[in-house]
Every structure is written in structure tokens, then in C-alpha cells.
PDB file of C-alpha atoms and ligand atoms in Angstrom:
ATOM      1  CA  MET Y 150     -11.725  -6.121 -24.737  1.00  0.00           C
ATOM      2  CA  LYS Y 151      -8.651  -7.785 -22.972  1.00  0.00           C
ATOM      3  CA  PHE Y 152      -6.373  -6.380 -25.695  1.00  0.00           C
ATOM      4  CA  THR Y 153      -7.593  -2.972 -24.824  1.00  0.00           C
ATOM      5  CA  ALA Y 154      -7.081  -3.373 -21.212  1.00  0.00           C
ATOM      6  CA  MET Y 155      -3.516  -4.620 -21.604  1.00  0.00           C
ATOM      7  CA  MET Y 156      -2.830  -1.284 -23.691  1.00  0.00           C
ATOM      8  CA  THR Y 157      -4.348   1.008 -21.413  1.00  0.00           C
ATOM      9  CA  SER Y 158      -2.031  -0.639 -18.506  1.00  0.00           C
ATOM     10  CA  SER Y 159       1.035  -0.652 -20.551  1.00  0.00           C
ATOM     11  CA  LYS Y 160       0.749   3.029 -21.250  1.00  0.00           C
ATOM     12  CA  THR Y 161       0.054   4.369 -17.569  1.00  0.00           C
ATOM     13  CA  ARG Y 162       2.465   1.867 -16.218  1.00  0.00           C
ATOM     14  CA  LYS Y 163       5.306   3.932 -14.310  1.00  0.00           C
ATOM     15  CA  PRO Y 164       8.486   3.425 -15.785  1.00  0.00           C
ATOM     16  CA  ASN Y 165      11.366   2.111 -13.636  1.00  0.00           C
ATOM     17  CA  LEU Y 166      12.414   4.359 -10.636  1.00  0.00           C
ATOM     18  CA  PHE Y 167      15.960   4.931 -11.940  1.00  0.00           C
ATOM     19  CA  ILE Y 168      14.817   5.888 -15.345  1.00  0.00           C
ATOM     20  CA  ARG Y 169      12.178   8.220 -13.721  1.00  0.00           C
ATOM     21  CA  ILE Y 170      14.738  10.019 -11.578  1.00  0.00           C
ATOM     22  CA  LEU Y 171      17.197  10.457 -14.489  1.00  0.00           C
ATOM     23  CA  LYS Y 172      14.471  11.782 -17.053  1.00  0.00           C
ATOM     24  CA  GLU Y 173      13.312  14.113 -14.305  1.00  0.00           C
ATOM     25  CA  LYS Y 174       9.515  12.696 -14.213  1.00  0.00           C
ATOM     26  CA  CYS Y 175       6.730  13.143 -11.498  1.00  0.00           C
ATOM     27  CA  PRO Y 176       7.683  11.179  -8.406  1.00  0.00           C
ATOM     28  CA  ASN Y 177       3.627  10.320  -8.358  1.00  0.00           C
ATOM     29  CA  CYS Y 178       2.840   9.339 -11.696  1.00  0.00           C
ATOM     30  CA  GLY Y 179       6.167   9.037 -13.490  1.00  0.00           C
ATOM     31  CA  LEU Y 180       4.873  10.737 -16.450  1.00  0.00           C
ATOM     32  CA  GLY Y 181       4.859  14.443 -15.960  1.00  0.00           C
ATOM     33  CA  GLU Y 182       7.712  16.720 -16.563  1.00  0.00           C
ATOM     34  CA  VAL Y 183       8.941  18.152 -13.104  1.00  0.00           C
ATOM     35  CA  TYR Y 184      11.207  21.259 -14.868  1.00  0.00           C
ATOM     36  CA  GLU Y 185      10.233  23.452 -17.703  1.00  0.00           C
ATOM     37  CA  LYS Y 186      11.904  22.837 -20.830  1.00  0.00           C
ATOM     38  CA  LYS Y 187      15.095  24.620 -21.587  1.00  0.00           C
ATOM     39  CA  LYS Y 188      14.512  27.582 -24.065  1.00  0.00           C
ATOM     40  CA  HIS Y 189      18.337  28.319 -24.641  1.00  0.00           C
ATOM     41  CA  PHE Y 190      21.204  26.836 -23.206  1.00  0.00           C
ATOM     42  CA  TRP Y 191      22.372  29.289 -20.061  1.00  0.00           C
ATOM     43  CA  GLN Y 192      18.865  29.228 -18.962  1.00  0.00           C
ATOM     44  CA  LEU Y 193      18.645  27.897 -14.930  1.00  0.00           C
ATOM     45  CA  PRO Y 194      16.306  25.226 -14.121  1.00  0.00           C
ATOM     46  CA  VAL Y 195      12.661  26.396 -13.422  1.00  0.00           C
ATOM     47  CA  MET Y 196      10.562  23.667 -11.459  1.00  0.00           C
ATOM     48  CA  ASN Y 197       6.666  23.634 -12.468  1.00  0.00           C
ATOM     49  CA  ASP Y 198       4.682  24.153  -9.642  1.00  0.00           C
ATOM     50  CA  LYS Y 199       2.639  20.852 -10.332  1.00  0.00           C
ATOM     51  CA  CYS Y 200       2.467  17.861 -12.648  1.00  0.00           C
ATOM     52  CA  GLY Y 201       1.055  18.594 -15.825  1.00  0.00           C
ATOM     53  CA  HIS Y 202      -0.328  14.796 -15.733  1.00  0.00           C
ATOM     54  CA  CYS Y 203      -1.564  14.255 -12.495  1.00  0.00           C
ATOM     55  CA  HIS Y 204      -1.494  17.725 -10.670  1.00  0.00           C
ATOM     56  CA  TYR Y 205       0.808  16.617  -7.781  1.00  0.00           C
ATOM     57  CA  TYR Y 206       2.352  19.634  -6.352  1.00  0.00           C
ATOM     58  CA  PHE Y 207       6.124  19.595  -6.322  1.00  0.00           C
ATOM     59  CA  ASP Y 208       6.421  22.662  -4.113  1.00  0.00           C
ATOM     60  CA  ARG Y 209       4.692  21.875  -1.057  1.00  0.00           C
ATOM     61  CA  GLU Y 210       5.641  24.284   1.559  1.00  0.00           C
ATOM     62  CA  PRO Y 211       8.299  27.008   2.174  1.00  0.00           C
ATOM     63  CA  GLY Y 212      11.970  25.286   2.755  1.00  0.00           C
ATOM     64  CA  TYR Y 213      10.614  21.871   1.664  1.00  0.00           C
ATOM     65  CA  PHE Y 214      13.777  21.497  -0.400  1.00  0.00           C
ATOM     66  CA  LEU Y 215      16.312  22.128   2.095  1.00  0.00           C
ATOM     67  CA  GLY Y 216      17.183  18.512   2.744  1.00  0.00           C
ATOM     68  CA  ALA Y 217      17.883  18.365  -1.031  1.00  0.00           C
ATOM     69  CA  MET Y 218      21.049  20.117  -0.401  1.00  0.00           C
ATOM     70  CA  TYR Y 219      22.328  17.280   1.384  1.00  0.00           C
ATOM     71  CA  ILE Y 220      21.398  15.092  -1.327  1.00  0.00           C
ATOM     72  CA  SER Y 221      23.385  17.716  -3.674  1.00  0.00           C
ATOM     73  CA  TYR Y 222      26.359  17.282  -1.379  1.00  0.00           C
ATOM     74  CA  GLY Y 223      26.229  13.689  -1.584  1.00  0.00           C
ATOM     75  CA  LEU Y 224      26.153  13.415  -5.534  1.00  0.00           C
ATOM     76  CA  ALA Y 225      28.796  16.300  -5.608  1.00  0.00           C
ATOM     77  CA  VAL Y 226      31.258  14.021  -3.172  1.00  0.00           C
ATOM     78  CA  PHE Y 227      30.237  10.842  -5.215  1.00  0.00           C
ATOM     79  CA  GLN Y 228      31.382  12.829  -8.415  1.00  0.00           C
ATOM     80  CA  GLY Y 229      34.552  13.890  -6.966  1.00  0.00           C
ATOM     81  CA  ILE Y 230      35.730  10.480  -5.683  1.00  0.00           C
ATOM     82  CA  VAL Y 231      34.793   8.895  -9.070  1.00  0.00           C
ATOM     83  CA  THR Y 232      36.642  11.765 -10.919  1.00  0.00           C
ATOM     84  CA  PHE Y 233      39.748  10.899  -8.497  1.00  0.00           C
ATOM     85  CA  LEU Y 234      39.911   7.201  -8.960  1.00  0.00           C
ATOM     86  CA  VAL Y 235      39.700   7.729 -12.897  1.00  0.00           C
ATOM     87  CA  LEU Y 236      42.412  10.388 -12.864  1.00  0.00           C
ATOM     88  CA  TYR Y 237      44.676   8.251 -10.425  1.00  0.00           C
ATOM     89  CA  ALA Y 238      44.172   5.218 -12.716  1.00  0.00           C
ATOM     90  CA  PHE Y 239      44.844   6.790 -15.870  1.00  0.00           C
ATOM     91  CA  PHE Y 240      46.976   9.684 -15.033  1.00  0.00           C
ATOM     92  CA  PRO Y 241      49.047   8.544 -11.797  1.00  0.00           C
ATOM     93  CA  THR Y 242      51.706  10.969 -12.320  1.00  0.00           C
ATOM     94  CA  LEU Y 243      49.168  14.098 -12.357  1.00  0.00           C
ATOM     95  CA  PRO Y 244      50.117  16.773  -9.886  1.00  0.00           C
ATOM     96  CA  THR Y 245      48.007  17.387  -6.873  1.00  0.00           C
ATOM     97  CA  LEU Y 246      47.223  20.654  -7.766  1.00  0.00           C
ATOM     98  CA  ASN Y 247      45.561  19.673 -11.163  1.00  0.00           C
ATOM     99  CA  VAL Y 248      43.662  16.911  -9.632  1.00  0.00           C
ATOM    100  CA  VAL Y 249      42.050  19.282  -7.485  1.00  0.00           C
ATOM    101  CA  LEU Y 250      41.064  21.708 -10.021  1.00  0.00           C
ATOM    102  CA  ILE Y 251      39.982  18.901 -12.332  1.00  0.00           C
ATOM    103  CA  ILE Y 252      37.732  17.578  -9.737  1.00  0.00           C
ATOM    104  CA  LEU Y 253      36.334  21.174  -8.972  1.00  0.00           C
ATOM    105  CA  ALA Y 254      35.840  21.779 -12.800  1.00  0.00           C
ATOM    106  CA  VAL Y 255      33.791  18.389 -12.913  1.00  0.00           C
ATOM    107  CA  ILE Y 256      31.632  19.203  -9.819  1.00  0.00           C
ATOM    108  CA  CYS Y 257      30.860  22.654 -11.456  1.00  0.00           C
ATOM    109  CA  VAL Y 258      30.063  21.154 -14.826  1.00  0.00           C
ATOM    110  CA  PHE Y 259      27.624  18.980 -13.140  1.00  0.00           C
ATOM    111  CA  SER Y 260      26.289  21.396 -10.587  1.00  0.00           C
ATOM    112  CA  LEU Y 261      22.795  22.302 -12.329  1.00  0.00           C
ATOM    113  CA  LYS Y 262      22.283  18.580 -13.073  1.00  0.00           C
ATOM    114  CA  ASN Y 263      23.056  17.756  -9.320  1.00  0.00           C
ATOM    115  CA  TYR Y 264      20.618  20.489  -8.259  1.00  0.00           C
ATOM    116  CA  LYS Y 265      17.889  19.161 -10.496  1.00  0.00           C
ATOM    117  CA  LEU Y 266      18.478  15.551  -9.667  1.00  0.00           C
ATOM    118  CA  SER Y 267      18.965  16.231  -5.790  1.00  0.00           C
ATOM    119  CA  ARG Y 268      15.325  17.957  -5.661  1.00  0.00           C
ATOM    120  CA  ILE Y 269      14.050  14.820  -7.588  1.00  0.00           C
ATOM    121  CA  ILE Y 270      15.648  12.159  -5.499  1.00  0.00           C
ATOM    122  CA  TYR Y 271      14.324  14.125  -2.430  1.00  0.00           C
ATOM    123  CA  MET Y 272      10.742  14.210  -3.451  1.00  0.00           C
ATOM    124  CA  HIS Y 273      10.981  10.543  -3.993  1.00  0.00           C
ATOM    125  CA  ILE Y 274      12.597   9.851  -0.507  1.00  0.00           C
ATOM    126  CA  PHE Y 275       9.737  12.075   1.132  1.00  0.00           C
ATOM    127  CA  PRO Y 276       6.744  12.123  -1.166  1.00  0.00           C
ATOM    128  CA  GLU Y 277       4.494  13.863   1.556  1.00  0.00           C
TER     129      GLU Y 277
HETATM  130 ZN1  LIG S 199       2.601  13.347 -11.836  1.00  0.00          ZN
END
């Protein structure tokens, strides 16, 4: 009896917050998927209406995710700064125009991931 209770609690326990955000899991239960699985590589992210596990509604009202834009901006700036520091450390003689173009390329490459992460982080900050 005690063993089955331990098994149940370990299965239903929420994963770590950082892992939940990176794996794009539901902010309420930490088990359901927030986004649909990609059918092909070029598909844009499609958010599920509600969690498949706990039926938590992700998109509660029009304009709810407007604030996620600021988080996405912060992520892009962070990635730009990290890219600059890496380039400055390993290629200090690189021309400024090349540095700017590389930073823009990195931000473009991570833009879809930023879009998804910013919405999930926003749902974790403002769950209601
Ligand atoms: Zn859920």
C-alpha cells in the first residue's frame, strides 16, 4: 500500500520549473504539452487551446499574451549579448559589421524558440 502511494506520487509530481519551461509543458500540471507537435520542419508553432492532462486553458482572453512580447525581447537581447561576448572572446579582430550580422542571424535562428518560450514563461509568471 505504501509502495503504491510512493509510485503514484512520483508519477504525478511536477518536474523542475526550469525543465518544465524548456520542455514547453503546462504551467499548471507540468505534464501536458502547450504546443502541438510539429508535423514538418517549417511549420510555425501552434498552441493548444487547453492542456491535454489537466484541461487548463492556455489562451484565456484576447491580448493575454501581449506581455510575452517583452519577455521575447529580453530573451533576444540576452542572446545578442551572449553572442557578442563569445565573438569578442574568440574573434576579437572581427569587423563590427560582421559582428552585427552574426548577432542578427543568431536572433533570427532563435526567434521561433523565443516566441514559444516567452509565452510559456509569461503563463508561469501570470497563471490566472
Ligand atoms: Zn496541465
